[in-house]
CSV table of C-alpha atoms and ligand atoms in Angstrom, one decimal:
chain,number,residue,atom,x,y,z
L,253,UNK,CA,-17.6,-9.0,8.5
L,254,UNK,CA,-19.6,-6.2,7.2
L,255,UNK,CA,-21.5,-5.7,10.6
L,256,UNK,CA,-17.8,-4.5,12.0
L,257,UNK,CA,-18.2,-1.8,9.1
L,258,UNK,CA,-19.0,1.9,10.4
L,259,UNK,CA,-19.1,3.0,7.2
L,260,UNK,CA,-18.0,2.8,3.6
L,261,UNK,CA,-15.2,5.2,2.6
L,262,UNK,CA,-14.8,4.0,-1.4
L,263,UNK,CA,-16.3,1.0,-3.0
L,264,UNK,CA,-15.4,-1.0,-5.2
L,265,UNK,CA,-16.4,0.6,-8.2
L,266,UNK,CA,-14.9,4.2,-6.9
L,267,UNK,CA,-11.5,1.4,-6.1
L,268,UNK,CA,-11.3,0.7,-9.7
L,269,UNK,CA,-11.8,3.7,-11.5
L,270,UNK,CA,-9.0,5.3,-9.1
L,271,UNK,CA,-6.5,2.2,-9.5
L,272,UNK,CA,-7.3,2.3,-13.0
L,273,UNK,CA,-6.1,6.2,-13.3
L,274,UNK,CA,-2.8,5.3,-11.0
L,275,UNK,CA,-2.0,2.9,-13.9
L,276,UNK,CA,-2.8,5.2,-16.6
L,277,UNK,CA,-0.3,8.0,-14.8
L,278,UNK,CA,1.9,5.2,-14.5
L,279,UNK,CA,2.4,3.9,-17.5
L,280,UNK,CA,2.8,7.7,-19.0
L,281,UNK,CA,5.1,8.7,-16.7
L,282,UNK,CA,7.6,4.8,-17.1
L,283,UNK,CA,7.1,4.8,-20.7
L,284,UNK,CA,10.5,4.4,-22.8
L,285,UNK,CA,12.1,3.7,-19.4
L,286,UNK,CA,13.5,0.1,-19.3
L,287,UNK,CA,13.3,-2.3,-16.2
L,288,UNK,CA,10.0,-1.5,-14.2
L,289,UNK,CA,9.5,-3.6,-10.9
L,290,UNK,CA,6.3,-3.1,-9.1
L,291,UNK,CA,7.2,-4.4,-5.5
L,292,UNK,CA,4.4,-5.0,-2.8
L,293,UNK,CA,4.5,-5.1,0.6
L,294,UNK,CA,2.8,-8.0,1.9
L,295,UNK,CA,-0.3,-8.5,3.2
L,296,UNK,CA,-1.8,-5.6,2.9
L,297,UNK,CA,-1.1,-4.6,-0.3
L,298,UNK,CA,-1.1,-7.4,-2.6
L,299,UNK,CA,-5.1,-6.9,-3.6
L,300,UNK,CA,-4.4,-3.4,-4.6
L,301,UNK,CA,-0.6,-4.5,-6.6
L,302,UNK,CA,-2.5,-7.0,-8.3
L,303,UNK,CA,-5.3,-4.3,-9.4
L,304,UNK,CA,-2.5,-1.7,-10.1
L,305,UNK,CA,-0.2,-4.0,-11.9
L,306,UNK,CA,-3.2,-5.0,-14.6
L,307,UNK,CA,-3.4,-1.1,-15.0
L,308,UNK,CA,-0.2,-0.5,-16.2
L,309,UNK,CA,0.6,-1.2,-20.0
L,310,UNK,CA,4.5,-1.5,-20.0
L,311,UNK,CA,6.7,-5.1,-19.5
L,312,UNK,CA,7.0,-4.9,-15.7
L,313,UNK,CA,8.3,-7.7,-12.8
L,314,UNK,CA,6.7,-8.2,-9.6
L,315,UNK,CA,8.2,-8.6,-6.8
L,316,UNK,CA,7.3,-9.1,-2.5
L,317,UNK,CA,8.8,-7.8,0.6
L,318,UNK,CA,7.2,-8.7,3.9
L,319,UNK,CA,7.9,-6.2,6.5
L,320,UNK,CA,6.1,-5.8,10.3
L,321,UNK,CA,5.3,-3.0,11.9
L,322,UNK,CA,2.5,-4.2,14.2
L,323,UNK,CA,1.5,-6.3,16.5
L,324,UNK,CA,-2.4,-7.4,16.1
L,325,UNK,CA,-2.7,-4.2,17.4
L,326,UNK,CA,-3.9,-0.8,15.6
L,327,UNK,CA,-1.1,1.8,16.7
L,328,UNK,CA,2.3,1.1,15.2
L,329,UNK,CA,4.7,-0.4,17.1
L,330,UNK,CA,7.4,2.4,15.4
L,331,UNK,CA,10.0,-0.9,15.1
L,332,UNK,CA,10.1,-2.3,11.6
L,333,UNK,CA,11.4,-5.4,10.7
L,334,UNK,CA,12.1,-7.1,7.2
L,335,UNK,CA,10.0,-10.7,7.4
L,336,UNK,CA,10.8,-11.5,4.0
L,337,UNK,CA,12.8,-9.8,1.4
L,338,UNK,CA,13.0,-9.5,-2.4
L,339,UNK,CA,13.9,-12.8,-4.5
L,340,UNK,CA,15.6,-10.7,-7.0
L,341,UNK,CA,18.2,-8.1,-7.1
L,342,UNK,CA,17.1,-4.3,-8.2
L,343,UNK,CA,20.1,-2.6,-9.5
L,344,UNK,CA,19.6,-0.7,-12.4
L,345,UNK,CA,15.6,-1.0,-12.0
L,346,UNK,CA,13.1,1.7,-11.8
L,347,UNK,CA,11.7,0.6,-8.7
L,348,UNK,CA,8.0,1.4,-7.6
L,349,UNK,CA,6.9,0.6,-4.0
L,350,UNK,CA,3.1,-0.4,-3.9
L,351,UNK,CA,1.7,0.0,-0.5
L,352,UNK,CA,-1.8,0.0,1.5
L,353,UNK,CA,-1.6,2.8,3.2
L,354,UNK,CA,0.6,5.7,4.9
L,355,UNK,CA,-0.1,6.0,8.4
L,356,UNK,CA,2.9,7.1,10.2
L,357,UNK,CA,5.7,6.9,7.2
L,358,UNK,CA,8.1,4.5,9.3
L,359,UNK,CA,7.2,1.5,6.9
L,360,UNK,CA,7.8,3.5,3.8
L,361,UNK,CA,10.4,5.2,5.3
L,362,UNK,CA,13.0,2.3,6.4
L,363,UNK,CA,11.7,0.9,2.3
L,364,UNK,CA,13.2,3.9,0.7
L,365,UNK,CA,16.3,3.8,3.0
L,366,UNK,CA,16.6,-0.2,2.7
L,367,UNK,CA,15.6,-0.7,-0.7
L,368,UNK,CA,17.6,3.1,-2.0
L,369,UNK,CA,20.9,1.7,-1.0
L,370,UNK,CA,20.6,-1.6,-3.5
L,371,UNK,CA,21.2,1.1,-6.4
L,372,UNK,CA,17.8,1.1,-7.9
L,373,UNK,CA,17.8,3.7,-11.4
L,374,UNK,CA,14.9,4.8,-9.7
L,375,UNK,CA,12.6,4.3,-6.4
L,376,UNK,CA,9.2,5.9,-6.2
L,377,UNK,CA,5.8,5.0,-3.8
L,378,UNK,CA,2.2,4.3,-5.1
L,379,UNK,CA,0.3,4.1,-1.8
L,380,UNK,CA,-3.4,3.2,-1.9
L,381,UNK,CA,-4.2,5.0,1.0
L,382,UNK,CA,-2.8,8.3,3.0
L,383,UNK,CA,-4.0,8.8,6.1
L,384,UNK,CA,-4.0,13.0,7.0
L,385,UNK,CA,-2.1,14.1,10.1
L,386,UNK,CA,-0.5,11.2,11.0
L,387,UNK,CA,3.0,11.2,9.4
L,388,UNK,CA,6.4,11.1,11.8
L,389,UNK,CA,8.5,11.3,9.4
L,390,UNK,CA,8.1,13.0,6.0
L,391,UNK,CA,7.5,11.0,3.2
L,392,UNK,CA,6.8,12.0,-0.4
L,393,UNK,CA,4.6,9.5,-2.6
L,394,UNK,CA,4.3,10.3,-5.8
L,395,UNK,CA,0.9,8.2,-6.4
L,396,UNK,CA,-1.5,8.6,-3.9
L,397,UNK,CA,-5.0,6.8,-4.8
L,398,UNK,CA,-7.3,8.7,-1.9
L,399,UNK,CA,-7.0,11.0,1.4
L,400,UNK,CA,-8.3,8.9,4.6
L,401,UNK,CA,-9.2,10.1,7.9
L,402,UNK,CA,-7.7,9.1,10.8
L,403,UNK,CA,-9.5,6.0,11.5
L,404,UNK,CA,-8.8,2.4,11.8
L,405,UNK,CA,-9.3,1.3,7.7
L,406,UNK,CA,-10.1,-2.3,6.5
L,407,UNK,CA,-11.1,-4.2,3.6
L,408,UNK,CA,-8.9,-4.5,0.1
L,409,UNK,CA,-6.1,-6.0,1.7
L,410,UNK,CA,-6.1,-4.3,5.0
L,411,UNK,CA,-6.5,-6.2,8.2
L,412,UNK,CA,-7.6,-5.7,11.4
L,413,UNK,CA,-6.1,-9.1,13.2
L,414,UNK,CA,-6.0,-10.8,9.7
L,415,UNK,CA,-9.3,-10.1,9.0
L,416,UNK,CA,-11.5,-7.8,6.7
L,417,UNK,CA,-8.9,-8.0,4.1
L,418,UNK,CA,-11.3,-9.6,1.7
L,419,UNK,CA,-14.0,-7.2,1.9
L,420,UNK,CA,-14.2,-5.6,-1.9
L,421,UNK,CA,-14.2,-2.0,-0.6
L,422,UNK,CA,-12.7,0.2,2.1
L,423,UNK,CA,-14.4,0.7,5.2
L,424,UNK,CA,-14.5,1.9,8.5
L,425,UNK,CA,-13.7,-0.3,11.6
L,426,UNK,CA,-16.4,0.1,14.6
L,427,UNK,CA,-14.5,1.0,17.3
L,428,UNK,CA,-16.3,-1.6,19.5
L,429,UNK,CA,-14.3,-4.2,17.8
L,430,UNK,CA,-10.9,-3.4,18.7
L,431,UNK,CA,-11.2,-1.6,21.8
Y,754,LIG,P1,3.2,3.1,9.1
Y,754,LIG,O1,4.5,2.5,9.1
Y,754,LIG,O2,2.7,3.6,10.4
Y,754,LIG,O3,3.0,4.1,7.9
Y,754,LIG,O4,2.2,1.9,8.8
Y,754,LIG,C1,2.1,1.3,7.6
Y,754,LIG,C2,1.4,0.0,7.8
Y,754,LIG,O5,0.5,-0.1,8.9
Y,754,LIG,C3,0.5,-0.2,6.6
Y,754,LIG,O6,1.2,-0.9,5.6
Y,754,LIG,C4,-0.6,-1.1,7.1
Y,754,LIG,O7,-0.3,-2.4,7.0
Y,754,LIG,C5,-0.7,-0.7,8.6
Y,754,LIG,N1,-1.8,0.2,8.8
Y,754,LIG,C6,-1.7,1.5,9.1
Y,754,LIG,N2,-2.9,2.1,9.3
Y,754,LIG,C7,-3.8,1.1,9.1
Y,754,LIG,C8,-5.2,1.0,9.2
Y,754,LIG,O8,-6.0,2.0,9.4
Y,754,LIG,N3,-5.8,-0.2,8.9
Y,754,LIG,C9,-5.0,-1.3,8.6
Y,754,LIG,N4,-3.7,-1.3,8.6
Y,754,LIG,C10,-3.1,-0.1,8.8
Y,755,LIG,MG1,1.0,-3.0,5.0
């Protein structure tokens, strides 16, 4: 796996201490507020949800949605599709979306359209990951871990084809793999 690394963007100890300060803004900003649930989208970001989630210091529930986006490709397909949705209702919840990465914003988008209609008390994003100069549609995330260029990312729950996603840090796809 790490020979299809170009390079190393943050490691796993610069992946901790920034996870780590998401949960301490986190748990400052939802304190005294009743009714947290962190909700992942699966696959990609259930390593960083389970990192974040240990980070913040308030009662919380956890919940999944599995959405798709893309093929086993790299460019989004721009069509999304709910593969799995929430076990539990979130009326009347502060809701906070943790996601891998923001690429082109139609993941997060159709989330804050799907998920705003259910009459959360709240719905905010923590992305991992926000990829610069790639957005179609305008997105606002109010926890943003790190900028990343506009390359094809792995490791810490991202894929490429299913793999990398174990890799402890966040790299760099060679090129030569995927093309
Ligand atoms: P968006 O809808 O284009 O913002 O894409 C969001 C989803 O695409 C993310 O949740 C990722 O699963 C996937 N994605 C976007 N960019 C990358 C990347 O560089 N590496 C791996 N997955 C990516
Ligand atoms: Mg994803």
């Amino acid at each position: 796996m790490h020979e299809d690394v170009k390079e190393i963007l943050f490691t796993e100890e610069e992946l901790h201490a920034r996870v780590r300060a998401m949960g301490e803004q986190i748990t400052a900003d939802y304190a005294g507020k009743e009714r947290l649930i962190v909700i992942s989208v699966l696959r990609g970001a259930a390593i960083f949800m389970a990192d974040l989630v240990r980070e913040i210091k308030l009662p919380l529930e956890m919940d999944f949605m599995a959405v798709s986006s893309y093929g086993a490709g790299v460019k989004t397909s721009g069509v999304v599709n709910i593969v799995k949705d929430l076990s539990t209702p979130i009326e009347g919840k502060h809701v906070l979306i943790a996601e891998d990465i923001l690429d082109s914003g139609l993941t997060l988008d159709y989330l804050m359209k799907t998920l705003g209609n259910r009459n959360p008390a709240s719905i905010e994003i923590a992305s991992l990951l926000h990829k610069r100069g790639t957005q179609k549609v305008d997105i606002t995330c109010k926890y943003v871990g790190f900028d990343c260029p506009d390359e094809f990312i792995v490791g810490y729950g991202l894929d490429y084809a299913e793999r990398y996603r174990n890799l402890p840090y966040i790299g760099v796809l060679k090129p030569e793999v995927y093309e």
